[in-house]
Each structure stands twice: as structure tokens, then as C-alpha cells.
XYZ file of C-alpha atoms in Angstrom:
585
model
C 186.432 169.455 173.243
C 190.283 169.681 174.499
C 192.671 168.944 171.437
C 196.406 167.157 172.018
C 199.448 167.724 169.543
C 201.129 164.361 168.647
C 204.673 164.030 167.218
C 205.566 160.535 165.638
C 203.861 157.506 164.589
C 201.504 155.820 166.636
C 202.712 155.410 170.073
C 205.986 157.025 169.799
C 205.855 160.610 170.619
C 209.070 162.645 170.367
C 208.477 166.466 171.056
C 208.090 168.910 174.032
C 204.531 170.542 174.521
C 203.613 172.065 177.247
C 199.821 171.547 179.447
C 198.244 174.039 177.019
C 197.021 173.980 173.350
C 200.002 175.055 171.202
C 197.791 177.700 169.211
C 200.261 180.714 171.032
C 203.760 181.249 170.729
C 204.512 180.952 174.653
C 202.913 177.457 174.240
C 204.590 176.662 170.992
C 205.626 172.631 171.007
C 209.674 172.288 170.934
C 210.094 169.838 168.257
C 212.912 167.940 169.653
C 213.438 164.835 166.671
C 213.418 164.323 162.972
C 210.245 162.712 161.835
C 206.700 163.746 160.917
C 204.461 165.976 162.386
C 200.508 165.346 162.751
C 198.536 167.615 164.651
C 194.790 168.033 165.505
C 194.694 171.591 167.413
C 192.115 173.866 166.834
C 192.260 177.844 167.502
C 193.691 180.876 166.970
C 194.410 181.083 170.688
C 194.385 184.293 173.527
C 196.356 186.665 170.669
C 196.762 187.051 167.150
C 199.898 187.072 166.620
C 200.877 186.647 162.444
C 200.994 189.499 159.831
C 202.505 189.128 156.652
C 201.962 187.761 153.164
C 198.135 188.714 153.799
C 197.344 186.396 156.273
C 196.495 185.751 159.755
C 195.674 183.085 161.974
C 192.514 181.408 161.465
C 193.105 177.811 163.115
C 196.868 178.080 163.944
C 199.563 176.047 165.980
C 202.910 177.120 166.795
C 205.753 175.454 166.929
C 209.687 176.086 168.186
C 212.834 174.500 166.880
C 216.255 174.498 168.312
C 219.045 174.323 166.078
C 221.800 171.741 167.166
C 223.339 171.135 163.258
C 224.141 174.003 160.786
C 223.339 173.934 157.341
C 220.274 174.510 155.165
C 216.888 173.589 156.412
C 213.452 173.138 154.845
C 210.377 171.245 155.232
C 207.477 170.162 153.046
C 204.118 170.648 154.478
C 201.339 168.314 153.851
C 197.710 168.267 154.749
C 196.406 164.788 155.324
C 193.511 166.000 153.526
C 194.504 165.885 149.404
C 191.162 167.823 148.204
C 192.638 171.085 146.338
C 190.280 173.391 148.478
C 192.333 172.568 151.683
C 194.179 175.631 152.370
C 197.620 175.655 155.232
C 199.344 178.760 155.310
C 202.960 179.340 157.696
C 205.115 182.108 159.063
C 208.609 181.419 160.424
C 209.991 184.428 162.980
C 213.655 184.330 163.860
C 216.251 183.547 164.428
C 216.276 183.626 168.271
C 213.129 186.508 168.469
C 211.227 186.334 171.918
C 207.702 185.262 171.646
C 207.025 189.053 173.297
C 209.299 190.580 170.038
C 208.736 188.514 167.148
C 209.191 191.130 164.804
C 208.048 190.361 160.661
C 208.371 186.630 159.509
C 211.581 186.109 157.835
C 209.581 183.002 155.609
C 205.856 182.909 155.109
C 203.304 181.340 152.422
C 199.739 181.753 152.306
C 199.106 180.626 148.472
C 195.622 179.393 148.245
C 196.071 176.005 145.852
C 192.866 175.991 144.091
C 193.419 180.039 143.233
C 197.032 179.316 142.034
C 195.754 176.140 140.071
C 197.860 174.180 141.756
C 198.032 170.430 141.482
C 198.873 169.437 145.266
C 197.474 171.341 148.717
C 201.493 171.259 149.478
C 202.842 174.163 150.782
C 206.727 174.664 152.514
C 210.531 175.716 151.844
C 212.998 174.270 149.770
C 215.896 174.759 147.887
C 214.529 175.370 144.020
C 213.162 178.804 144.893
C 214.816 182.068 145.813
C 211.252 183.735 146.960
C 210.899 184.661 150.764
C 207.171 185.339 150.740
C 204.508 183.235 148.628
C 200.522 184.450 148.208
C 197.959 185.500 149.055
C 195.530 183.853 146.699
C 196.505 182.583 143.528
C 200.090 184.802 144.044
C 202.875 182.045 144.345
C 203.302 178.583 144.148
C 203.036 177.905 148.195
C 206.778 177.554 148.426
C 209.727 179.790 149.596
C 213.254 179.341 149.735
C 214.720 177.834 152.835
C 216.945 178.943 156.069
C 220.206 178.620 156.267
C 220.508 177.233 160.122
C 223.362 177.910 162.148
C 223.697 175.973 165.901
C 222.543 177.707 168.555
C 219.769 179.147 166.660
C 216.284 178.905 167.654
C 212.803 179.812 165.437
C 209.474 179.619 165.562
C 207.191 178.412 162.937
C 203.116 179.347 163.114
C 201.190 177.281 160.805
C 197.377 178.009 159.715
C 194.684 176.110 158.463
C 192.239 178.563 157.189
C 190.645 176.072 155.165
C 190.210 172.431 156.221
C 190.433 171.493 160.034
C 192.664 168.435 159.651
C 195.829 167.209 160.231
C 198.948 167.216 158.440
C 202.823 166.007 157.796
C 205.491 167.957 158.380
C 208.326 166.661 156.324
C 211.768 168.262 157.664
C 214.350 168.364 154.606
C 217.681 170.287 153.514
C 221.616 169.607 154.951
C 220.940 170.545 158.167
C 218.913 167.204 158.749
C 221.898 165.038 157.829
C 223.758 162.353 159.989
C 222.522 163.700 163.701
C 219.719 165.800 162.322
C 218.994 169.712 163.039
C 217.250 169.182 166.225
C 218.303 168.094 169.719
C 217.521 164.069 170.056
C 214.502 162.792 172.582
C 215.087 160.412 174.927
C 213.914 156.810 174.393
C 211.071 155.424 175.010
C 211.032 151.950 174.667
C 207.679 149.959 174.128
C 207.174 147.142 176.816
C 204.019 145.405 175.859
C 201.679 144.010 178.055
C 202.105 144.140 181.807
C 200.679 140.968 183.899
C 199.947 140.090 187.234
C 197.726 136.900 188.563
C 194.792 137.365 190.965
C 192.443 135.780 192.850
C 190.112 138.752 192.107
C 188.597 138.507 188.888
C 190.264 141.345 187.060
C 191.610 143.404 189.699
C 195.444 143.138 190.227
C 198.320 144.971 192.011
C 201.045 146.127 189.920
C 204.671 147.905 190.886
C 205.277 150.684 187.892
C 208.593 151.265 189.158
C 209.982 147.736 187.975
C 209.221 149.128 184.559
C 210.891 152.655 184.555
C 214.242 150.613 183.714
C 212.286 148.589 181.330
C 211.247 152.036 179.222
C 214.600 154.049 179.826
C 217.656 152.431 181.664
C 219.048 156.290 182.341
C 217.357 157.587 185.269
C 220.369 160.113 185.698
C 219.467 162.571 183.221
C 215.608 161.026 181.925
C 212.628 161.339 184.542
C 209.541 158.708 183.996
C 206.075 159.659 184.539
C 202.823 157.376 184.274
C 199.731 158.937 183.335
C 196.030 157.185 182.958
C 195.763 159.618 179.994
C 197.172 160.421 176.979
C 196.372 164.054 177.352
C 197.634 164.022 180.860
C 201.220 162.520 179.868
C 201.191 165.267 177.200
C 200.185 167.841 180.130
C 202.691 166.344 182.264
C 199.422 166.288 185.031
C 198.616 163.765 187.330
C 201.309 161.101 187.192
C 200.092 158.104 189.283
C 202.199 156.604 192.130
C 204.153 153.624 191.898
C 201.797 151.086 193.496
C 198.391 151.179 191.540
C 195.266 149.029 191.610
C 194.444 148.909 187.831
C 191.046 150.253 187.408
C 190.153 148.036 184.089
C 191.624 144.653 182.583
C 192.750 145.400 180.110
C 194.013 149.329 181.088
C 196.313 151.447 179.154
C 198.830 153.229 180.848
C 201.090 156.042 179.408
C 204.816 156.825 179.939
C 206.532 159.936 179.445
C 210.147 160.055 179.407
C 211.029 163.658 179.934
C 215.256 164.833 179.269
C 216.158 166.531 182.548
C 218.411 169.378 180.580
C 216.532 169.993 177.246
C 213.146 169.312 178.285
C 212.281 166.978 175.398
C 210.111 164.147 176.056
C 209.066 160.906 173.976
C 205.561 158.761 175.249
C 204.672 154.938 174.802
C 201.784 153.246 176.154
C 201.603 149.839 177.218
C 198.680 147.631 178.954
C 198.279 146.262 182.792
C 196.474 142.891 182.452
C 195.256 140.943 185.257
C 194.981 137.176 185.009
C 193.576 134.134 187.135
C 195.630 131.316 187.879
C 195.854 129.393 184.654
C 193.765 126.744 184.111
C 193.198 124.978 180.420
C 191.840 121.192 179.014
C 192.257 119.908 176.013
C 189.995 118.298 173.618
C 190.524 116.279 170.400
C 188.608 115.857 166.984
C 187.635 113.690 165.969
C 188.151 110.635 168.006
C 189.221 108.310 165.274
C 190.161 109.271 162.122
C 191.996 107.688 158.995
C 195.793 107.694 158.211
C 196.190 110.767 157.094
C 192.919 112.324 158.211
C 193.330 116.339 159.271
C 192.477 116.080 162.934
C 192.664 119.087 165.690
C 193.224 119.294 169.042
C 192.246 122.194 170.614
C 193.515 123.818 174.306
C 191.017 126.248 176.242
C 192.308 128.038 178.789
C 193.191 131.536 180.512
C 194.512 134.009 177.740
C 197.846 134.130 177.105
C 198.684 131.147 178.991
C 201.876 129.493 178.487
C 200.747 125.421 178.733
C 203.314 122.504 178.854
C 202.605 119.352 177.168
C 203.610 115.914 175.898
C 202.552 114.493 172.531
C 202.858 110.689 173.579
C 205.723 109.591 175.922
C 207.729 112.276 173.905
C 209.111 115.531 175.641
C 207.582 118.302 177.024
C 206.706 121.305 174.901
C 205.116 124.418 175.362
C 202.569 127.194 173.452
C 201.116 130.333 174.189
C 197.401 130.768 174.128
C 196.421 133.413 171.836
C 193.757 136.489 173.244
C 190.984 134.217 172.957
C 192.521 131.675 175.438
C 193.232 129.034 172.570
C 195.719 127.269 171.162
C 195.085 124.387 168.136
C 196.913 121.870 166.463
C 195.742 120.605 163.205
C 197.508 118.212 160.768
C 197.356 114.893 159.126
C 196.830 111.827 161.229
C 199.932 109.680 161.547
C 199.250 107.489 164.232
C 197.417 107.363 167.322
C 197.921 110.063 169.023
C 197.454 111.215 172.533
C 198.567 115.147 173.634
C 198.514 115.521 177.666
C 198.991 118.716 179.534
C 201.136 118.978 181.955
C 201.705 122.555 183.127
C 199.807 126.097 182.791
C 201.667 128.958 184.278
C 201.488 132.969 183.095
C 204.394 134.862 182.445
C 206.434 138.262 181.655
C 207.789 139.478 178.625
C 211.002 138.827 180.290
C 209.510 135.014 180.856
C 209.221 135.451 184.104
C 206.402 133.358 185.940
C 204.019 135.260 187.451
C 201.737 132.284 188.687
C 201.488 128.391 187.897
C 199.085 125.089 188.312
C 200.115 121.590 187.282
C 197.699 120.129 184.945
C 196.866 116.601 183.596
C 194.348 116.779 181.233
C 194.658 114.450 178.034
C 193.343 114.090 174.474
C 193.299 111.257 172.561
C 193.445 110.554 168.586
C 192.657 106.276 167.536
C 193.863 105.926 163.783
C 191.804 103.860 161.860
C 194.084 102.176 158.763
C 192.976 101.825 155.254
C 195.056 101.373 152.462
C 194.983 100.873 148.359
C 198.551 100.656 146.484
C 199.250 99.145 142.627
C 201.435 96.516 143.034
C 201.772 96.192 139.034
C 204.955 97.598 137.534
C 204.350 100.301 134.333
C 203.965 98.088 131.744
C 204.031 98.284 128.089
C 201.561 95.782 126.291
C 200.870 94.403 122.428
C 198.441 95.883 120.754
C 195.446 93.543 120.919
C 197.011 92.071 123.912
C 194.796 93.281 127.014
C 195.514 92.254 130.759
C 195.114 92.836 134.144
C 195.972 95.341 137.048
C 196.756 94.120 140.424
C 195.869 96.354 143.315
C 196.132 95.355 147.142
C 195.108 97.104 150.580
C 192.427 96.636 153.183
C 190.536 93.575 152.534
C 186.926 94.516 151.561
C 188.044 98.525 151.011
C 186.303 100.130 148.051
C 188.984 101.862 145.952
C 188.285 104.711 143.786
C 190.440 105.164 140.600
C 190.231 107.396 137.423
C 190.574 105.681 134.366
C 192.427 106.804 131.224
C 189.567 109.294 130.182
C 189.483 110.987 133.764
C 186.129 109.152 134.816
C 186.493 107.924 137.706
C 185.272 103.902 138.641
C 185.363 102.136 141.491
C 186.725 98.622 142.765
C 186.128 96.168 145.647
C 189.007 93.891 147.213
C 187.913 90.413 148.192
C 188.743 89.370 151.354
C 192.848 88.933 150.637
C 192.819 92.294 149.978
C 192.977 92.002 146.051
C 191.496 93.307 143.381
C 192.565 93.815 139.623
C 191.785 96.527 136.657
C 190.733 95.230 133.441
C 192.705 96.473 130.734
C 191.002 95.401 127.546
C 192.725 94.049 124.434
C 190.728 96.763 121.910
C 192.569 99.201 123.137
C 194.605 101.375 120.473
C 198.427 101.980 120.692
C 198.885 104.874 122.977
C 199.712 105.375 126.658
C 197.107 104.889 129.737
C 197.346 105.820 133.076
C 195.308 104.372 135.868
C 195.245 106.718 139.609
C 194.340 105.699 142.943
C 192.262 108.517 143.981
C 190.850 107.441 147.810
C 190.427 103.986 149.509
C 187.264 103.744 151.847
C 185.650 101.015 153.851
C 181.504 99.842 153.561
C 181.076 100.392 157.650
C 178.932 103.223 159.140
C 180.406 105.667 159.421
C 182.677 104.608 156.458
C 186.774 106.072 156.816
C 187.634 107.300 153.655
C 191.378 107.796 152.599
C 192.837 109.658 149.856
C 195.503 107.310 148.496
C 197.807 108.800 144.743
C 199.307 105.631 143.471
C 199.538 104.950 139.904
C 200.669 102.746 136.679
C 200.982 103.778 133.113
C 200.163 100.728 130.418
C 201.879 101.916 127.481
C 199.733 99.620 124.064
C 202.875 99.093 121.797
C 201.360 99.205 117.984
C 202.073 95.923 116.107
C 204.675 95.980 113.596
C 204.486 95.660 110.193
C 206.458 95.001 106.943
C 206.054 94.580 103.520
C 207.981 92.735 99.937
C 208.196 94.002 96.683
C 210.627 92.549 94.242
C 212.955 94.251 92.427
C 213.277 92.416 89.461
C 210.320 90.105 88.092
C 212.876 88.031 86.164
C 216.478 87.172 86.361
C 218.406 84.880 84.292
C 220.107 81.687 85.776
C 223.241 82.159 87.970
C 222.296 85.827 88.782
C 221.176 87.450 91.603
C 217.232 88.111 92.205
C 216.876 91.274 94.093
C 213.550 91.315 96.686
C 213.179 94.604 99.155
C 211.420 94.493 102.465
C 210.458 96.935 103.930
C 209.147 97.684 107.707
C 209.554 98.555 111.492
C 213.239 99.361 111.808
C 214.960 96.593 113.546
C 212.346 94.556 113.136
C 212.940 91.039 112.126
C 210.993 88.952 109.558
C 210.581 85.941 108.890
C 209.349 83.786 105.576
C 209.294 81.273 103.174
C 211.260 80.329 99.151
C 208.583 78.073 97.484
C 206.852 77.420 100.848
C 210.481 76.111 102.444
C 211.031 78.482 106.138
C 214.482 80.630 105.187
C 216.738 82.121 107.679
C 215.045 85.211 109.856
C 216.440 88.350 108.467
C 216.255 91.697 110.325
C 215.264 95.331 108.888
C 217.598 97.461 109.315
C 217.732 101.308 111.209
C 216.390 102.840 107.587
C 213.068 100.614 107.591
C 214.753 98.467 104.633
C 215.928 95.172 104.153
C 217.328 93.503 100.364
C 217.478 89.984 100.013
C 220.179 89.280 97.611
C 219.507 85.661 96.060
C 221.303 83.416 93.549
C 217.886 81.036 92.650
C 219.543 77.383 91.649
C 217.323 76.844 88.225
C 214.614 77.950 85.814
C 211.761 78.399 87.350
C 209.729 80.420 88.909
C 209.562 81.048 92.934
C 207.297 82.332 95.511
C 208.702 84.408 98.441
C 205.851 84.973 101.213
C 205.985 86.786 104.169
C 205.311 84.828 107.718
C 205.300 87.256 110.592
C 207.058 90.136 111.595
C 208.310 90.137 115.340
C 209.492 93.921 116.836
C 212.948 94.308 118.085
C 212.308 95.618 121.555
C 209.865 94.307 124.616
C 207.537 93.237 124.979
C 208.662 92.064 121.160
C 205.359 92.259 119.336
C 204.530 90.003 116.748
C 202.383 89.914 114.033
C 201.527 87.076 111.212
C 201.997 88.137 107.398
C 200.326 86.616 104.462
C 201.900 88.575 101.442
C 203.636 86.780 98.738
C 205.789 87.800 95.554
C 206.854 85.628 92.511
C 210.039 85.952 90.814
C 211.040 83.879 87.530
C 214.144 82.399 86.743
C 214.832 82.234 83.035
C 218.151 79.798 81.505
C 220.535 81.919 79.441
C 219.716 81.763 75.213
C 222.197 79.250 73.145
C 222.945 79.441 69.422
C 225.167 77.108 66.601
C 226.418 77.877 63.112
C 226.312 75.333 60.280
C 227.341 75.099 57.216
C 227.162 72.260 54.240
C 229.466 73.661 52.559
C 232.299 75.170 53.764
C 234.573 75.336 50.676
C 232.968 76.950 47.435
C 234.519 78.387 44.492
C 234.988 82.143 43.769
C 231.772 82.835 42.629
C 229.430 80.268 43.608
C 227.113 80.684 47.146
C 226.761 78.483 50.489
C 224.380 78.167 53.138
C 225.188 79.004 56.524
C 222.585 77.594 59.554
C 221.885 78.963 62.891
C 219.934 77.083 65.485
C 219.291 78.006 69.322
C 216.970 79.629 71.901
C 213.631 80.448 69.942
C 213.589 84.200 69.610
C 217.138 84.660 70.663
C 219.281 87.642 69.156
C 222.218 86.449 67.781
């Protein structure tokens, strides 16, 4: 099978190659640009030309390099197959030696990476060694000293593949590769994409290749551009196509070769010829009616790659390009009844030049089915034990699905006025409870269903508390009694004294209130809590009935008297004390 050498990546090629395989020096590939090198060429050619480093040609490829910038020049030769048993060798001849008198190689490497115990099968030239030869077999590490090249020199490189026949990457390194690089620059070959024409004959059209030359490379003075049906013909520069051709397949791949007239360096790019019928298109809608927000799809079908003009309702004209299957799809949520109307179809070139066109009038409509549901109750705090209802408004008769605070889905049906309620039980413990609408649907057949996302949060506030304790169980008449009331900070407390309502008090921010009071008379006094009221909305109230008793006692009294206020020395008399029983005097 015929093999071809390819310089560069994908469809861009940047080197000069003769029409013969580069297995002999006289057919060497002239490297005309920086970059990677891959090849699938096979065989040793017509002449066994290599000796040195204990190796010979087995499966060789010859390169020629012309130096335009002085400096150090080396390379990394990397087999695409990373198996350590894949063995690549090379020899470098020159400078300025003809193929008829190559002499001995100035650099060569025939190390077998497997036998040498290397970690990779890479080989090449770099600046980290002074050796000029490596190999054969287990000798060396596969690398030799790079070259000191001078502008104007030329070298030949023979690359042999004694083990393995795949491609390889040739990575150029060294100071000569800086700035503009060591090699002549190949001419530019611009990618021009697909070239199009319209025809009433299916799949057959006429193309003028000459109109593409300036797009590929506008420098027609220094470069020659030829067109070929195969990559092989382009590399060999044989069988060029005439300027006016008719395609032989649809699409058809064409290769353009740009050759520099002075250096003979070349680049190759490819493009395709495609024949289109006069464009036509239709549009369909699915579904034809939908709920607001429901996903709908408009699909345009027509000629692949055709440009289609359309309007949405009465809007301005817009354009889309059909894909390679002749399809373009609009998808999205329906926001209102919508009509797409096609206006024109056309085939255009890469420069947007119209190749052919046709008026269109096809249209498609999606009608909106509106269904709504929303919560009209605001986020609300309620007191423990109150309960309430959440109001929902929407499409009359709609079935509304919602999630309760446990995450369980529930449903309610809106009445003829579009109203419904969600009951909040009075038994809910204090906490936060969120109710979220999920969707609304009709009871019709087929049902119309629409997602909704309204929600409300109900906060159940615990009832306030308060307790009463006495600091002093007894006080003297005229002294202040001390009563402690503890409870919810800032709450208000109503209480009675011996059944008589007293002025309302407010517990301080620490949760305490000390009631100081001078009671009017001796006796017992009952303090009873009546209710406690929270200080903030929703002003929750809890009745209370706790009672404490304080006793007020009169101050003790005492008098002193005697019947004998005057007595003789040595005499005696009696003094009498009287007063409150058990009092100490």
C-alpha cells in the first residue's frame, strides 16, 4: 500500500515532499516549519545508505533541514507507541553533504530502550550530554549531543524503526528554534471550510476553484496553489484539477496545496464541496396548546445548513441556520400564546454571500392554557393553641398540590370563585411551619398541570409564663414586703392583692420583677397572678392562678412601772414590765 508523509496536525501540512516515498536520501522530506512530525512511511528504499553506531536501515525515513537561524539544534523523537520494546534509531549527516557523498554520520543513536533498561523509548539530541554516538543495543541512553548549526547549512537525518512500525513525534529543541525558528517558514494555507452551490440536479453542481485561491493564500506572486482530489496527489503534486469542475460525490473532499515558488516549501489544507437543493422548510409545534410555563418545542425542518428567516408573533425578522441534518429546534417555557412564521430560506457561503433563496410562509402556533395558584396569606406568627387557615387563590376548580411542614404532599380543590384554605391545627407545638405550593392542575381530560412555587411560613409562638415567690413570709407593719415575679423577659403580668386587681407590671429583660410594697395594716395578704401577656406580636396571653401569702405583724410594745418609786437604803422594791406577749425587752 502506498504510504504518505504528513507534517503538522490534522489537515494542515507544512513540508516539502517529492512524489516518491522518503526512504532514500534523494527523496528526503525538506522540513520547512517548526512543529510536530508524524509519518507512516515504510521500507528501506532503493539503497542501503546508512552505517554507523552498529546499525543499518530497516524501515527508514529521510529528512532534510535547511538552517536559517544559527544556534543549538536538537530534537526529541517520541514513538506514538510507548511500548518499551518499540525501538527507533537515527543518523545525522552533514553539514552540506550531498546524498551521493554523505560520509560518516556526525550524530547517531541506536540504543535499544528495552535492552538498556530505559524508562521510555524516546531518543534524540539534547544539550545534557557530550556523547556524539549512542548504541547499539544496551549501550547509551538513546540521546546524543545536539548540533551547533549556522544559517545557510543543510543536514540530512535518517530515522529508522527496527522494532515497531507506527508513527512518531519529532519535537525540535535548542536556541536555533527561538524567535523565528531554525527552518524556512512554509506558506500559509488557510482553512476555508465548506464551499457551497445550489442545483436543481440532485447532488451535482458546478464549482469554480479559482475563486477560492485568494481565500487560501492571497500572495499569488510568491506562491502557487493547486487543487487535488486526494491527499496523495496533493503531496506528490500530481493530477491538479482544472479551475471549473463538477463534483463527483456530495459532499466531496478537495485538497489545496500552497507551494512557495522559491523554497518549494508547501502547506496543504482541505475543504469540502457540497451541493444543496433550492432551500425549503417547514415548522411544527409540540404541543399545540400548553400551560403557562410548560416546555414547548418549535422544530424547523429543511435543507441542511440553510439559513431560515422567521418571525415570532408580529416581531422583527430573525435568522437561524439549520444543522447538518436540516433541523433547528426552539425549546423553552411558554409565556403566552406564540406563533412562529417562516419568511425566507437561503443557502449562503462562508462570506454570507447568498447562493440561492426562496420565500416561505409556513407557520406554527402554541396556544396558552393558563392555570394559577398562589398563597394570599402573609408569613404570620400565631400563639400556641390558636390555629388558623391559610388562604389560597387561583384558577377556579384547580387542584392545588402543596407540601406540609413534614414534606408530605397534600391537595386542595379551589371553589368556583378560585378560593381554598389550608387549616393550621391548634395543637401545633411551638416552632416554624412552612407550607409550599408545588403545582396546580385542572380536573379536565387531559389535565393541564403547571408548577407553582409560592410558600408561606407560620410561626407558632409559645405562651408566656410567670411565677410568683415571696422573699419575706412576714413583715412588720410599716416595713416593705418583697415579692419576686419571674417569667418571660419584658412580659406584662396582671395580679390581685386580696382579690383586688393591681396595676399591671412588666418583667425586666433579665426575666425578673421585684414587687416592693408597704402594706397598710397588720394581717395576712394574698397575692395572686391572673395572667401573663407577651410584649411583642402576636401578644400571646396565658391565664395564671398561682398565689402566695404575706403576713404583716404589728410592732411589739412594752411599759415599765413600780409601786415604790422611793425606798430607803438597804430596802427593796418591785418593778413591773407589761407589753406584747413573748416579746424580748
